[in-house]
Amino acid sequence: MTGTSTPKTYRVKSFGCQMNVYDGERMAELLAAKGISPAADGEDADLVVLNTCHIREKAAEKVYSDIGRLKKADGSKPLIAVAGCVAQAEGEEIMARAPAVSMVVGPQAYHRLPELLDKAVQGERATDTDMPANAKFDVLPQRRRSGPSAFLTVQEGCDKFCTYCVVPYTRGAEISRPYKDLIAEAEKLVENGAREITLLGQNVNAWSGDDAKGQNIGLDGLIRQLDRLPDLQRIRYTTSHPMDMSEGLIAAHGDVEKLMPYLHLPVQSGSDRVLKAMNRSHTAESYLRLLDRFRAVRPDIALSGDFIVGFPGETDAEFEETLRLVDAVRYAAAFSFKYSPRPGTPAAEMDRMIAAEVMDERLQRLQAAVNRDQLAFNQASVGRTCDVLVERKGKLPGQWLGKSPWLQSVHFIGDAAIGDLVTVELAEAGPNSLSGRLLQAAAA
Ligand code: SAH
Ligand code: SF4
Ligand code: F3S
């Protein structure tokens, strides 16, 4: 490959989970620090970063087709970097199969993107999929700007090894970022406009660290410290694992006002046999009892979960147990997926794969049950008065979109601005959003 000129504009396209969104923002900050500007909407970028996800099948195929499609208006190819979890899992294959790619960088190595870019400009192709724990956070530039709702990665990696999942391989072992770095990053985000911070981790509730007094604290301790930032109004966290749930975190939902009444707690299946085969280390019953404890301290808490249908060997009766669990919980939201065999995971080697049409049917039934509960949750909110954090303009004149404390999308018409926390009465409910009546604009 011959050299090229230094790119003037970049675009980062992130797929997958919220942590990838966070990583995408950090990569954008790195590129901006190098003097490269974001490409305007609809305009070509000289450098495209595909920040990929490996969680389910076809992700890698999608990356190759995206690479094939990337072209500038004059027909030339931009510089292409593949980042994220596909880069980690299949970096070498990407380099071999896609000559248009000049940089491959894993989720723990993306702080080295600027060096890879220097090489790429010289015409050299380079891969960096090292996994030095926490190293990237020490060298990333300060946070630049922020929308009203910001992500903050506090924990990364996973030691749980659910038998279907690639994350322990693509993100590495569980690590917690140091307390003082997190407080500093949160302060910067708030200074730059964030009113809500969502703490991120593959197992966010496994976070632990030493506070300013040298005392070991868990996620609840971190949340209690963030609660003291005056201009921060809302705190959320995701994703939790049932096994890492602490007494303290449950209690925080009862007494930390800024901690929003929402809990995303994946369960995957309602069948104990399937849960065991998944290596989930909880049962359906222990999961339900855990949710009871959250409801006891915060009766209005909105619950959300993840499900996999068609795990190898899942029988009709076992799937019915999942439906029964959904009936018992009455989720405010839930995400369900068809099982997808991932190379290198134990489940991919298991017998009794479930036929595609059986999976389709199960997914439809599960989604119908979840949609029913989501609509019911939204309908039960009608008449409530709550705060809405305004995130963007709506399509209609004078219309604004934001989130309720229960993470529902709410639209309303009135006098507001992005970043305002306004008081709204929830007036009408649909399956995916509610309309509200503005009662009180934000205090100036
Ligand atoms: N760390 C989080 C999120 C993991 S990925 C957690 O433990 O919950 C998000 C979701 O993707 C998982 O909760 C699971 O429902 C789904 N998922 C993961 N691997 C999958 C696979 N091989 N096939 C289908 N769905 C999968
Ligand atoms: Fe994957 Fe399980 Fe870890 Fe979640 S807890 S990231 S599903 S291995
Ligand atoms: Fe996907 Fe990696 Fe997140 S596989 S879900 S981008 S941790």
CSV table of C-alpha atoms and ligand atoms in Angstrom, one decimal:
chain,number,residue,atom,x,y,z
A,1,MET,CA,0.0,0.0,0.0
A,2,THR,CA,1.3,3.5,-0.8
A,3,GLY,CA,1.2,6.4,1.5
A,4,THR,CA,-1.6,9.0,1.6
A,5,SER,CA,-2.1,12.4,3.0
A,6,THR,CA,-3.1,12.9,6.6
A,7,PRO,CA,-6.9,12.8,6.9
A,8,LYS,CA,-8.7,16.0,7.5
A,9,THR,CA,-12.0,14.6,8.5
A,10,TYR,CA,-13.2,11.4,10.4
A,11,ARG,CA,-16.3,9.5,11.1
A,12,VAL,CA,-16.7,6.9,13.8
A,13,LYS,CA,-19.5,4.4,13.3
A,14,SER,CA,-20.3,2.4,16.5
A,15,PHE,CA,-22.3,-0.8,16.6
A,16,GLY,CA,-23.4,-2.9,19.6
A,17,CYS,CA,-23.5,-1.9,23.2
A,18,GLN,CA,-23.3,1.4,25.1
A,19,MET,CA,-19.7,0.7,25.9
A,20,ASN,CA,-18.9,0.8,22.2
A,21,VAL,CA,-20.7,4.1,22.0
A,22,TYR,CA,-18.5,5.4,24.9
A,23,ASP,CA,-15.4,4.0,23.1
A,24,GLY,CA,-16.4,5.6,19.9
A,25,GLU,CA,-16.6,9.0,21.6
A,26,ARG,CA,-13.2,8.5,23.1
A,27,MET,CA,-11.7,7.6,19.7
A,28,ALA,CA,-13.3,10.7,18.3
A,29,GLU,CA,-11.7,12.7,21.0
A,30,LEU,CA,-8.3,11.2,20.2
A,31,LEU,CA,-8.7,12.1,16.5
A,32,ALA,CA,-9.8,15.6,17.3
A,33,ALA,CA,-6.7,16.0,19.5
A,34,LYS,CA,-4.7,15.2,16.4
A,35,GLY,CA,-6.4,18.0,14.6
A,36,ILE,CA,-8.8,15.9,12.5
A,37,SER,CA,-12.4,17.2,12.4
A,38,PRO,CA,-15.7,15.3,12.4
A,39,ALA,CA,-17.1,15.0,8.9
A,40,ALA,CA,-20.4,16.9,8.5
A,41,ASP,CA,-23.6,14.9,8.0
A,42,GLY,CA,-23.9,13.6,4.5
A,43,GLU,CA,-20.3,14.5,3.7
A,44,ASP,CA,-17.4,12.1,2.9
A,45,ALA,CA,-14.9,11.4,5.7
A,46,ASP,CA,-11.2,10.9,4.9
A,47,LEU,CA,-11.0,8.4,7.7
A,48,VAL,CA,-13.7,6.0,8.8
A,49,VAL,CA,-13.6,4.0,12.0
A,50,LEU,CA,-15.9,1.0,12.1
A,51,ASN,CA,-16.4,0.3,15.8
A,52,THR,CA,-17.7,-3.2,15.6
A,53,CYS,CA,-19.7,-5.7,17.8
A,54,HIS,CA,-19.2,-9.4,17.9
A,55,ILE,CA,-22.1,-10.5,20.1
A,56,ARG,CA,-24.2,-12.2,17.5
A,57,GLU,CA,-23.7,-13.9,14.1
A,58,LYS,CA,-23.4,-12.0,10.9
A,59,ALA,CA,-21.6,-9.1,12.8
A,60,ALA,CA,-18.4,-9.9,11.0
A,61,GLU,CA,-20.0,-10.4,7.6
A,62,LYS,CA,-21.6,-7.0,8.1
A,63,VAL,CA,-18.2,-5.5,8.7
A,64,TYR,CA,-16.9,-6.8,5.4
A,65,SER,CA,-20.0,-5.5,3.5
A,66,ASP,CA,-19.6,-2.1,5.2
A,67,ILE,CA,-15.9,-2.0,4.2
A,68,GLY,CA,-16.9,-2.9,0.6
A,69,ARG,CA,-19.5,-0.1,0.5
A,70,LEU,CA,-17.3,2.6,1.9
A,71,LYS,CA,-16.5,5.0,-0.9
A,72,LYS,CA,-16.0,8.7,-1.3
A,73,ALA,CA,-17.9,10.7,-3.9
A,74,ASP,CA,-14.9,10.6,-6.2
A,75,GLY,CA,-14.9,6.8,-6.0
A,76,SER,CA,-11.8,6.6,-3.9
A,77,LYS,CA,-11.7,4.7,-0.6
A,78,PRO,CA,-11.3,6.5,2.8
A,79,LEU,CA,-8.7,5.3,5.2
A,80,ILE,CA,-10.4,2.5,7.1
A,81,ALA,CA,-9.9,1.4,10.7
A,82,VAL,CA,-11.7,-1.5,12.2
A,83,ALA,CA,-12.1,-1.2,16.0
A,84,GLY,CA,-14.3,-2.9,18.6
A,85,CYS,CA,-15.0,-6.5,19.4
A,86,VAL,CA,-14.8,-8.0,15.9
A,87,ALA,CA,-11.4,-6.4,15.6
A,88,GLN,CA,-10.3,-8.1,18.8
A,89,ALA,CA,-11.7,-11.5,17.8
A,90,GLU,CA,-10.9,-11.5,14.1
A,91,GLY,CA,-8.2,-8.9,13.5
A,92,GLU,CA,-5.9,-11.1,11.5
A,93,GLU,CA,-8.7,-12.4,9.2
A,94,ILE,CA,-9.8,-8.8,8.6
A,95,MET,CA,-6.3,-7.8,7.5
A,96,ALA,CA,-6.1,-10.8,5.3
A,97,ARG,CA,-9.5,-10.5,3.7
A,98,ALA,CA,-10.0,-6.8,3.4
A,99,PRO,CA,-7.0,-5.0,1.8
A,100,ALA,CA,-8.9,-1.7,2.1
A,101,VAL,CA,-8.5,-1.8,5.9
A,102,SER,CA,-5.3,-0.2,7.0
A,103,MET,CA,-5.8,-0.3,10.8
A,104,VAL,CA,-7.2,-2.9,13.2
A,105,VAL,CA,-7.4,-1.9,16.8
A,106,GLY,CA,-9.0,-3.8,19.7
A,107,PRO,CA,-11.2,-2.4,22.6
A,108,GLN,CA,-8.2,-2.3,25.0
A,109,ALA,CA,-5.8,-0.8,22.6
A,110,TYR,CA,-7.6,2.1,20.9
A,111,HIS,CA,-5.6,4.7,22.6
A,112,ARG,CA,-2.9,3.8,20.1
A,113,LEU,CA,-5.1,4.7,17.2
A,114,PRO,CA,-3.1,7.9,16.5
A,115,GLU,CA,0.1,5.9,16.1
A,116,LEU,CA,-1.6,3.4,13.8
A,117,LEU,CA,-2.9,6.3,11.8
A,118,ASP,CA,0.6,7.7,11.4
A,119,LYS,CA,1.7,4.4,10.0
A,120,ALA,CA,-1.3,4.1,7.8
A,121,VAL,CA,-0.5,7.5,6.3
A,122,GLN,CA,2.9,6.1,5.5
A,123,GLY,CA,1.2,3.2,3.7
A,124,GLU,CA,1.8,0.7,6.4
A,125,ARG,CA,-1.0,-1.6,7.6
A,126,ALA,CA,-1.0,-2.3,11.4
A,127,THR,CA,-2.9,-4.3,13.9
A,128,ASP,CA,-3.0,-3.7,17.7
A,129,THR,CA,-5.1,-6.1,19.7
A,130,ASP,CA,-3.1,-6.1,22.9
A,131,MET,CA,-5.0,-6.1,26.1
A,132,PRO,CA,-3.2,-4.0,28.7
A,133,ALA,CA,-5.7,-3.5,31.5
A,134,ASN,CA,-6.7,0.1,32.1
A,135,ALA,CA,-3.8,1.5,30.0
A,136,LYS,CA,-6.0,3.3,27.5
A,137,PHE,CA,-7.7,5.3,30.3
A,138,ASP,CA,-4.4,6.7,31.4
A,139,VAL,CA,-3.6,8.3,28.1
A,140,LEU,CA,-6.9,9.3,26.6
A,141,PRO,CA,-7.4,13.1,26.3
A,142,GLN,CA,-9.8,14.9,28.7
A,143,ARG,CA,-13.5,14.7,27.9
A,144,ARG,CA,-14.4,17.5,25.4
A,145,ARG,CA,-18.1,18.2,25.3
A,146,SER,CA,-21.1,16.3,26.3
A,147,GLY,CA,-24.8,16.1,25.6
A,148,PRO,CA,-27.2,16.1,28.6
A,149,SER,CA,-26.9,12.4,29.0
A,150,ALA,CA,-23.4,10.9,29.1
A,151,PHE,CA,-21.8,7.5,29.4
A,152,LEU,CA,-18.9,6.8,31.7
A,153,THR,CA,-17.2,3.4,31.6
A,154,VAL,CA,-16.3,2.4,35.2
A,155,GLN,CA,-15.8,-1.3,34.8
A,156,GLU,CA,-14.8,-3.4,31.8
A,157,GLY,CA,-14.4,-7.0,30.9
A,158,CYS,CA,-16.1,-10.1,32.2
A,159,ASP,CA,-15.0,-13.2,34.2
A,160,LYS,CA,-18.5,-14.9,34.1
A,161,PHE,CA,-18.0,-17.0,31.0
A,162,CYS,CA,-21.6,-17.6,30.2
A,163,THR,CA,-21.3,-20.5,27.7
A,164,TYR,CA,-22.8,-18.6,24.8
A,165,CYS,CA,-20.9,-15.3,25.1
A,166,VAL,CA,-17.9,-13.8,23.4
A,167,VAL,CA,-17.5,-10.8,25.7
A,168,PRO,CA,-14.9,-12.4,28.1
A,169,TYR,CA,-12.7,-13.1,25.1
A,170,THR,CA,-13.2,-9.7,23.3
A,171,ARG,CA,-13.1,-7.4,26.4
A,172,GLY,CA,-10.8,-9.5,28.6
A,173,ALA,CA,-10.9,-9.9,32.4
A,174,GLU,CA,-12.9,-7.8,34.7
A,175,ILE,CA,-11.2,-4.6,35.7
A,176,SER,CA,-12.4,-1.5,37.7
A,177,ARG,CA,-11.2,1.9,36.8
A,178,PRO,CA,-9.7,3.8,39.8
A,179,TYR,CA,-12.1,5.9,41.9
A,180,LYS,CA,-10.3,9.2,41.5
A,181,ASP,CA,-10.2,9.0,37.7
A,182,LEU,CA,-13.9,8.3,37.6
A,183,ILE,CA,-14.7,11.3,39.8
A,184,ALA,CA,-12.5,13.5,37.7
A,185,GLU,CA,-14.1,12.3,34.4
A,186,ALA,CA,-17.6,12.7,35.9
A,187,GLU,CA,-16.8,16.3,37.0
A,188,LYS,CA,-15.5,17.1,33.5
A,189,LEU,CA,-18.6,15.6,31.9
A,190,VAL,CA,-20.8,17.7,34.2
A,191,GLU,CA,-18.7,20.8,33.5
A,192,ASN,CA,-19.2,20.1,29.8
A,193,GLY,CA,-23.0,19.9,30.0
A,194,ALA,CA,-23.9,16.4,31.2
A,195,ARG,CA,-26.9,16.3,33.6
A,196,GLU,CA,-27.2,12.6,33.6
A,197,ILE,CA,-24.4,10.0,33.8
A,198,THR,CA,-24.9,6.4,33.0
A,199,LEU,CA,-22.1,4.3,34.6
A,200,LEU,CA,-21.2,1.5,32.2
A,201,GLY,CA,-19.6,-1.9,32.6
A,202,GLN,CA,-20.1,-5.4,31.3
A,203,ASN,CA,-20.7,-6.2,34.9
A,204,VAL,CA,-21.0,-2.7,36.3
A,205,ASN,CA,-22.0,-3.8,39.7
A,206,ALA,CA,-18.7,-5.7,40.1
A,207,TRP,CA,-17.0,-2.3,40.3
A,208,SER,CA,-14.9,-1.7,43.4
A,209,GLY,CA,-12.2,0.8,44.3
A,210,ASP,CA,-10.6,2.8,47.1
A,211,ASP,CA,-12.3,6.1,47.9
A,212,ALA,CA,-10.4,9.4,48.8
A,213,LYS,CA,-10.0,8.1,52.4
A,214,GLY,CA,-8.5,4.8,51.1
A,215,GLN,CA,-11.6,2.8,52.0
A,216,ASN,CA,-12.8,0.1,49.7
A,217,ILE,CA,-16.1,0.8,48.2
A,218,GLY,CA,-18.5,-0.8,45.7
A,219,LEU,CA,-20.7,0.7,43.0
A,220,ASP,CA,-23.1,2.1,45.6
A,221,GLY,CA,-20.3,4.0,47.2
A,222,LEU,CA,-19.3,5.5,43.9
A,223,ILE,CA,-22.9,6.4,43.2
A,224,ARG,CA,-23.1,8.1,46.6
A,225,GLN,CA,-20.1,10.2,45.8
A,226,LEU,CA,-21.4,11.2,42.4
A,227,ASP,CA,-24.7,12.1,44.1
A,228,ARG,CA,-22.8,15.0,45.6
A,229,LEU,CA,-21.9,16.7,42.3
A,230,PRO,CA,-24.2,19.7,42.4
A,231,ASP,CA,-25.0,20.0,38.7
A,232,LEU,CA,-25.4,16.3,38.1
A,233,GLN,CA,-29.1,15.5,38.3
A,234,ARG,CA,-29.4,11.8,37.4
A,235,ILE,CA,-27.4,8.7,37.8
A,236,ARG,CA,-28.0,5.4,36.1
A,237,TYR,CA,-25.9,2.2,35.6
A,238,THR,CA,-25.8,-0.7,33.3
A,239,THR,CA,-25.4,-3.7,32.9
A,240,SER,CA,-25.6,-5.6,36.1
A,241,HIS,CA,-25.1,-9.3,36.8
A,242,PRO,CA,-27.4,-10.9,39.4
A,243,MET,CA,-24.4,-12.5,41.2
A,244,ASP,CA,-22.6,-9.2,41.9
A,245,MET,CA,-25.6,-7.5,43.4
A,246,SER,CA,-24.9,-6.0,46.8
A,247,GLU,CA,-27.0,-5.0,49.8
A,248,GLY,CA,-25.6,-1.5,49.5
A,249,LEU,CA,-26.6,-1.1,45.9
A,250,ILE,CA,-30.2,-2.2,46.6
A,251,ALA,CA,-30.3,0.2,49.6
A,252,ALA,CA,-29.0,3.1,47.4
A,253,HIS,CA,-32.1,2.7,45.2
A,254,GLY,CA,-34.1,3.5,48.3
A,255,ASP,CA,-32.3,6.6,49.5
A,256,VAL,CA,-30.1,8.2,46.7
A,257,GLU,CA,-32.5,10.6,45.1
A,258,LYS,CA,-30.4,11.1,41.9
A,259,LEU,CA,-30.3,7.3,41.3
A,260,MET,CA,-33.0,6.7,38.8
A,261,PRO,CA,-35.7,4.0,39.4
A,262,TYR,CA,-34.6,1.7,36.7
A,263,LEU,CA,-32.7,-1.6,36.7
A,264,HIS,CA,-31.5,-3.6,33.7
A,265,LEU,CA,-30.8,-7.0,35.0
A,266,PRO,CA,-30.5,-9.7,32.3
A,267,VAL,CA,-31.8,-13.1,33.2
A,268,GLN,CA,-31.6,-14.9,29.8
A,269,SER,CA,-34.0,-17.8,30.6
A,270,GLY,CA,-36.7,-18.8,33.1
A,271,SER,CA,-35.5,-22.5,33.1
A,272,ASP,CA,-33.1,-23.6,35.7
A,273,ARG,CA,-31.8,-26.4,33.5
A,274,VAL,CA,-31.0,-23.9,30.7
A,275,LEU,CA,-29.6,-21.3,33.1
A,276,LYS,CA,-27.2,-24.0,34.4
A,277,ALA,CA,-26.2,-25.0,30.8
A,278,MET,CA,-25.6,-21.3,30.2
A,279,ASN,CA,-23.3,-21.1,33.3
A,280,ARG,CA,-25.4,-18.3,34.7
A,281,SER,CA,-24.9,-19.2,38.4
A,282,HIS,CA,-28.4,-18.0,39.4
A,283,THR,CA,-31.8,-19.7,39.2
A,284,ALA,CA,-35.1,-18.3,38.1
A,285,GLU,CA,-36.3,-18.2,41.7
A,286,SER,CA,-33.2,-16.4,43.0
A,287,TYR,CA,-33.5,-13.8,40.3
A,288,LEU,CA,-37.1,-13.2,41.2
A,289,ARG,CA,-36.3,-12.8,44.9
A,290,LEU,CA,-33.6,-10.4,44.0
A,291,LEU,CA,-36.0,-8.2,42.1
A,292,ASP,CA,-38.4,-8.3,45.1
A,293,ARG,CA,-35.7,-6.7,47.2
A,294,PHE,CA,-35.4,-3.8,44.7
A,295,ARG,CA,-39.1,-3.4,44.7
A,296,ALA,CA,-39.2,-3.4,48.5
A,297,VAL,CA,-37.0,-0.3,48.6
A,298,ARG,CA,-38.3,1.3,45.4
A,299,PRO,CA,-41.8,0.1,44.6
A,300,ASP,CA,-42.0,2.1,41.3
A,301,ILE,CA,-38.7,0.7,39.9
A,302,ALA,CA,-38.8,0.0,36.2
A,303,LEU,CA,-37.3,-3.4,35.4
A,304,SER,CA,-35.6,-4.5,32.2
A,305,GLY,CA,-33.9,-7.7,31.1
A,306,ASP,CA,-32.2,-9.6,28.3
A,307,PHE,CA,-33.3,-13.0,27.1
A,308,ILE,CA,-32.0,-15.6,24.7
A,309,VAL,CA,-34.4,-18.0,23.0
A,310,GLY,CA,-33.4,-21.3,21.4
A,311,PHE,CA,-30.3,-22.0,23.5
A,312,PRO,CA,-29.1,-25.5,22.5
A,313,GLY,CA,-31.4,-28.1,23.9
A,314,GLU,CA,-34.1,-25.7,25.1
A,315,THR,CA,-37.4,-27.6,25.1
A,316,ASP,CA,-40.9,-26.2,24.6
A,317,ALA,CA,-41.6,-26.7,28.3
A,318,GLU,CA,-38.4,-24.8,29.2
A,319,PHE,CA,-39.3,-22.0,26.9
A,320,GLU,CA,-42.7,-21.8,28.6
A,321,GLU,CA,-40.8,-21.3,31.9
A,322,THR,CA,-39.3,-18.2,30.4
A,323,LEU,CA,-42.7,-16.9,29.5
A,324,ARG,CA,-43.9,-17.6,33.0
A,325,LEU,CA,-40.9,-15.6,34.4
A,326,VAL,CA,-41.9,-12.7,32.1
A,327,ASP,CA,-45.4,-12.9,33.4
A,328,ALA,CA,-44.2,-12.8,37.0
A,329,VAL,CA,-41.8,-9.8,36.5
A,330,ARG,CA,-43.9,-7.6,34.2
A,331,TYR,CA,-40.9,-5.8,32.7
A,332,ALA,CA,-41.0,-2.2,31.7
A,333,ALA,CA,-38.7,-3.1,28.8
A,334,ALA,CA,-36.8,-6.2,27.7
A,335,PHE,CA,-34.5,-7.3,24.9
A,336,SER,CA,-34.8,-10.8,23.4
A,337,PHE,CA,-32.4,-12.5,21.0
A,338,LYS,CA,-32.3,-15.7,19.1
A,339,TYR,CA,-29.4,-17.8,20.2
A,340,SER,CA,-26.4,-17.4,17.9
A,341,PRO,CA,-23.5,-19.8,18.1
A,342,ARG,CA,-20.3,-17.9,18.6
A,343,PRO,CA,-17.0,-19.5,17.5
A,344,GLY,CA,-14.8,-20.5,20.4
A,345,THR,CA,-17.6,-20.5,23.0
A,346,PRO,CA,-18.6,-23.8,24.8
A,347,ALA,CA,-22.3,-23.5,23.7
A,348,ALA,CA,-21.3,-23.5,20.1
A,349,GLU,CA,-20.1,-27.1,20.6
A,350,MET,CA,-23.3,-28.3,22.3
A,351,ASP,CA,-25.7,-30.8,20.8
A,352,ARG,CA,-29.4,-30.3,20.0
A,353,MET,CA,-29.3,-27.0,18.1
A,354,ILE,CA,-32.8,-25.5,17.9
A,355,ALA,CA,-34.3,-25.2,14.4
A,356,ALA,CA,-34.6,-21.7,13.0
A,357,GLU,CA,-38.4,-21.8,12.7
A,358,VAL,CA,-38.7,-22.8,16.3
A,359,MET,CA,-36.5,-20.0,17.4
A,360,ASP,CA,-38.5,-17.5,15.3
A,361,GLU,CA,-41.7,-18.7,16.8
A,362,ARG,CA,-40.3,-18.5,20.4
A,363,LEU,CA,-38.9,-15.0,19.8
A,364,GLN,CA,-42.2,-13.8,18.5
A,365,ARG,CA,-44.1,-15.1,21.5
A,366,LEU,CA,-41.6,-13.7,23.9
A,367,GLN,CA,-41.6,-10.3,22.2
A,368,ALA,CA,-45.4,-10.2,22.2
A,369,ALA,CA,-45.4,-10.9,26.0
A,370,VAL,CA,-42.7,-8.2,26.6
A,371,ASN,CA,-44.5,-5.7,24.4
A,372,ARG,CA,-47.7,-6.3,26.3
A,373,ASP,CA,-46.0,-5.5,29.6
A,374,GLN,CA,-44.1,-2.5,28.2
A,375,LEU,CA,-47.4,-1.0,27.0
A,376,ALA,CA,-49.0,-1.8,30.3
A,377,PHE,CA,-46.2,-0.1,32.2
A,378,ASN,CA,-46.4,3.0,30.0
A,379,GLN,CA,-50.2,3.1,30.4
A,380,ALA,CA,-49.9,2.8,34.2
A,381,SER,CA,-47.6,5.9,34.1
A,382,VAL,CA,-50.4,8.1,32.6
A,383,GLY,CA,-51.4,10.7,35.1
A,384,ARG,CA,-48.0,10.7,36.8
A,385,THR,CA,-46.1,13.9,37.2
A,386,CYS,CA,-42.4,13.5,36.7
A,387,ASP,CA,-39.2,15.2,35.6
A,388,VAL,CA,-38.1,14.8,32.0
A,389,LEU,CA,-34.5,15.4,30.9
A,390,VAL,CA,-34.7,17.1,27.5
A,391,GLU,CA,-32.4,15.4,25.0
A,392,ARG,CA,-33.4,16.8,21.6
A,393,LYS,CA,-35.9,18.5,19.5
A,394,GLY,CA,-38.9,16.6,18.2
A,395,LYS,CA,-40.3,16.6,14.7
A,396,LEU,CA,-43.1,19.0,15.3
A,397,PRO,CA,-42.6,22.7,15.9
A,398,GLY,CA,-42.0,23.4,19.6
A,399,GLN,CA,-41.8,19.7,20.4
A,400,TRP,CA,-39.1,18.3,22.6
A,401,LEU,CA,-38.0,14.7,23.4
A,402,GLY,CA,-36.6,13.5,26.6
A,403,LYS,CA,-36.5,10.7,29.2
A,404,SER,CA,-38.6,10.1,32.2
A,405,PRO,CA,-37.0,8.7,35.4
A,406,TRP,CA,-38.1,5.2,34.2
A,407,LEU,CA,-36.2,5.7,31.0
A,408,GLN,CA,-39.4,6.1,28.9
A,409,SER,CA,-39.2,8.4,25.9
A,410,VAL,CA,-41.5,11.4,26.5
A,411,HIS,CA,-42.4,14.1,24.0
A,412,PHE,CA,-44.1,17.3,24.8
A,413,ILE,CA,-44.7,20.8,23.4
A,414,GLY,CA,-43.6,23.9,25.1
A,415,ASP,CA,-40.8,26.2,26.2
A,416,ALA,CA,-37.7,24.2,26.8
A,417,ALA,CA,-34.1,23.7,25.8
A,418,ILE,CA,-31.8,20.7,25.5
A,419,GLY,CA,-30.4,19.8,28.9
A,420,ASP,CA,-33.4,21.2,30.8
A,421,LEU,CA,-35.0,19.1,33.5
A,422,VAL,CA,-38.7,20.0,33.2
A,423,THR,CA,-41.8,18.9,35.1
A,424,VAL,CA,-44.3,17.0,32.9
A,425,GLU,CA,-47.6,15.3,33.4
A,426,LEU,CA,-47.7,12.0,31.4
A,427,ALA,CA,-50.8,12.2,29.3
A,428,GLU,CA,-50.9,9.5,26.8
A,429,ALA,CA,-49.1,6.2,26.4
A,430,GLY,CA,-47.9,4.2,23.3
A,431,PRO,CA,-45.8,1.1,23.3
A,432,ASN,CA,-42.5,3.0,22.8
A,433,SER,CA,-43.2,6.5,24.1
A,434,LEU,CA,-45.5,8.8,26.0
A,435,SER,CA,-46.7,12.2,25.4
A,436,GLY,CA,-46.6,14.7,28.2
A,437,ARG,CA,-48.0,18.1,29.2
A,438,LEU,CA,-45.4,20.6,30.3
A,439,LEU,CA,-46.3,21.8,33.8
A,440,GLN,CA,-43.1,23.7,34.7
A,441,ALA,CA,-40.2,24.8,32.7
A,442,ALA,CA,-36.7,24.3,34.1
A,443,ALA,CA,-35.5,26.6,36.8
A,444,ALA,CA,-33.2,29.2,35.1
B,1,SAH,N1,-22.7,-8.1,30.1
B,1,SAH,C1,-24.0,-8.0,29.9
B,1,SAH,C2,-24.4,-7.9,28.4
B,1,SAH,C3,-23.9,-9.0,27.5
B,1,SAH,S1,-24.3,-8.9,25.8
B,1,SAH,C4,-24.7,-9.1,30.6
B,1,SAH,O1,-24.1,-10.0,31.1
B,1,SAH,O2,-25.9,-9.1,30.7
B,1,SAH,C5,-26.0,-8.4,25.8
B,1,SAH,C6,-27.0,-9.5,25.6
B,1,SAH,O3,-26.7,-10.2,24.4
B,1,SAH,C7,-26.9,-10.6,26.7
B,1,SAH,O4,-27.5,-10.3,27.8
B,1,SAH,C8,-27.6,-11.8,25.9
B,1,SAH,O5,-29.0,-11.7,26.1
B,1,SAH,C9,-27.3,-11.5,24.5
B,1,SAH,N2,-26.3,-12.4,23.9
B,1,SAH,C10,-25.0,-12.6,24.3
B,1,SAH,N3,-24.5,-13.6,23.6
B,1,SAH,C11,-25.4,-14.1,22.8
B,1,SAH,C12,-25.5,-15.1,21.8
B,1,SAH,N4,-24.4,-15.9,21.6
B,1,SAH,N5,-26.6,-15.3,21.1
B,1,SAH,C13,-27.7,-14.6,21.4
B,1,SAH,N6,-27.7,-13.6,22.3
B,1,SAH,C14,-26.6,-13.3,23.0
B,2,SF4,FE1,-21.4,-12.3,28.5
B,2,SF4,FE2,-22.3,-13.5,30.7
B,2,SF4,FE3,-20.3,-11.9,30.8
B,2,SF4,FE4,-22.7,-10.9,30.4
B,2,SF4,S1,-22.1,-12.0,32.2
B,2,SF4,S2,-20.8,-10.3,29.3
B,2,SF4,S3,-23.6,-12.5,29.1
B,2,SF4,S4,-20.3,-13.8,29.8
B,3,F3S,FE1,-20.8,-6.1,21.2
B,3,F3S,FE2,-18.4,-6.1,22.3
B,3,F3S,FE3,-20.4,-4.7,23.3
B,3,F3S,S1,-19.4,-7.8,21.4
B,3,F3S,S2,-22.2,-5.9,22.9
B,3,F3S,S3,-19.5,-4.4,21.4
B,3,F3S,S4,-18.8,-5.7,24.4
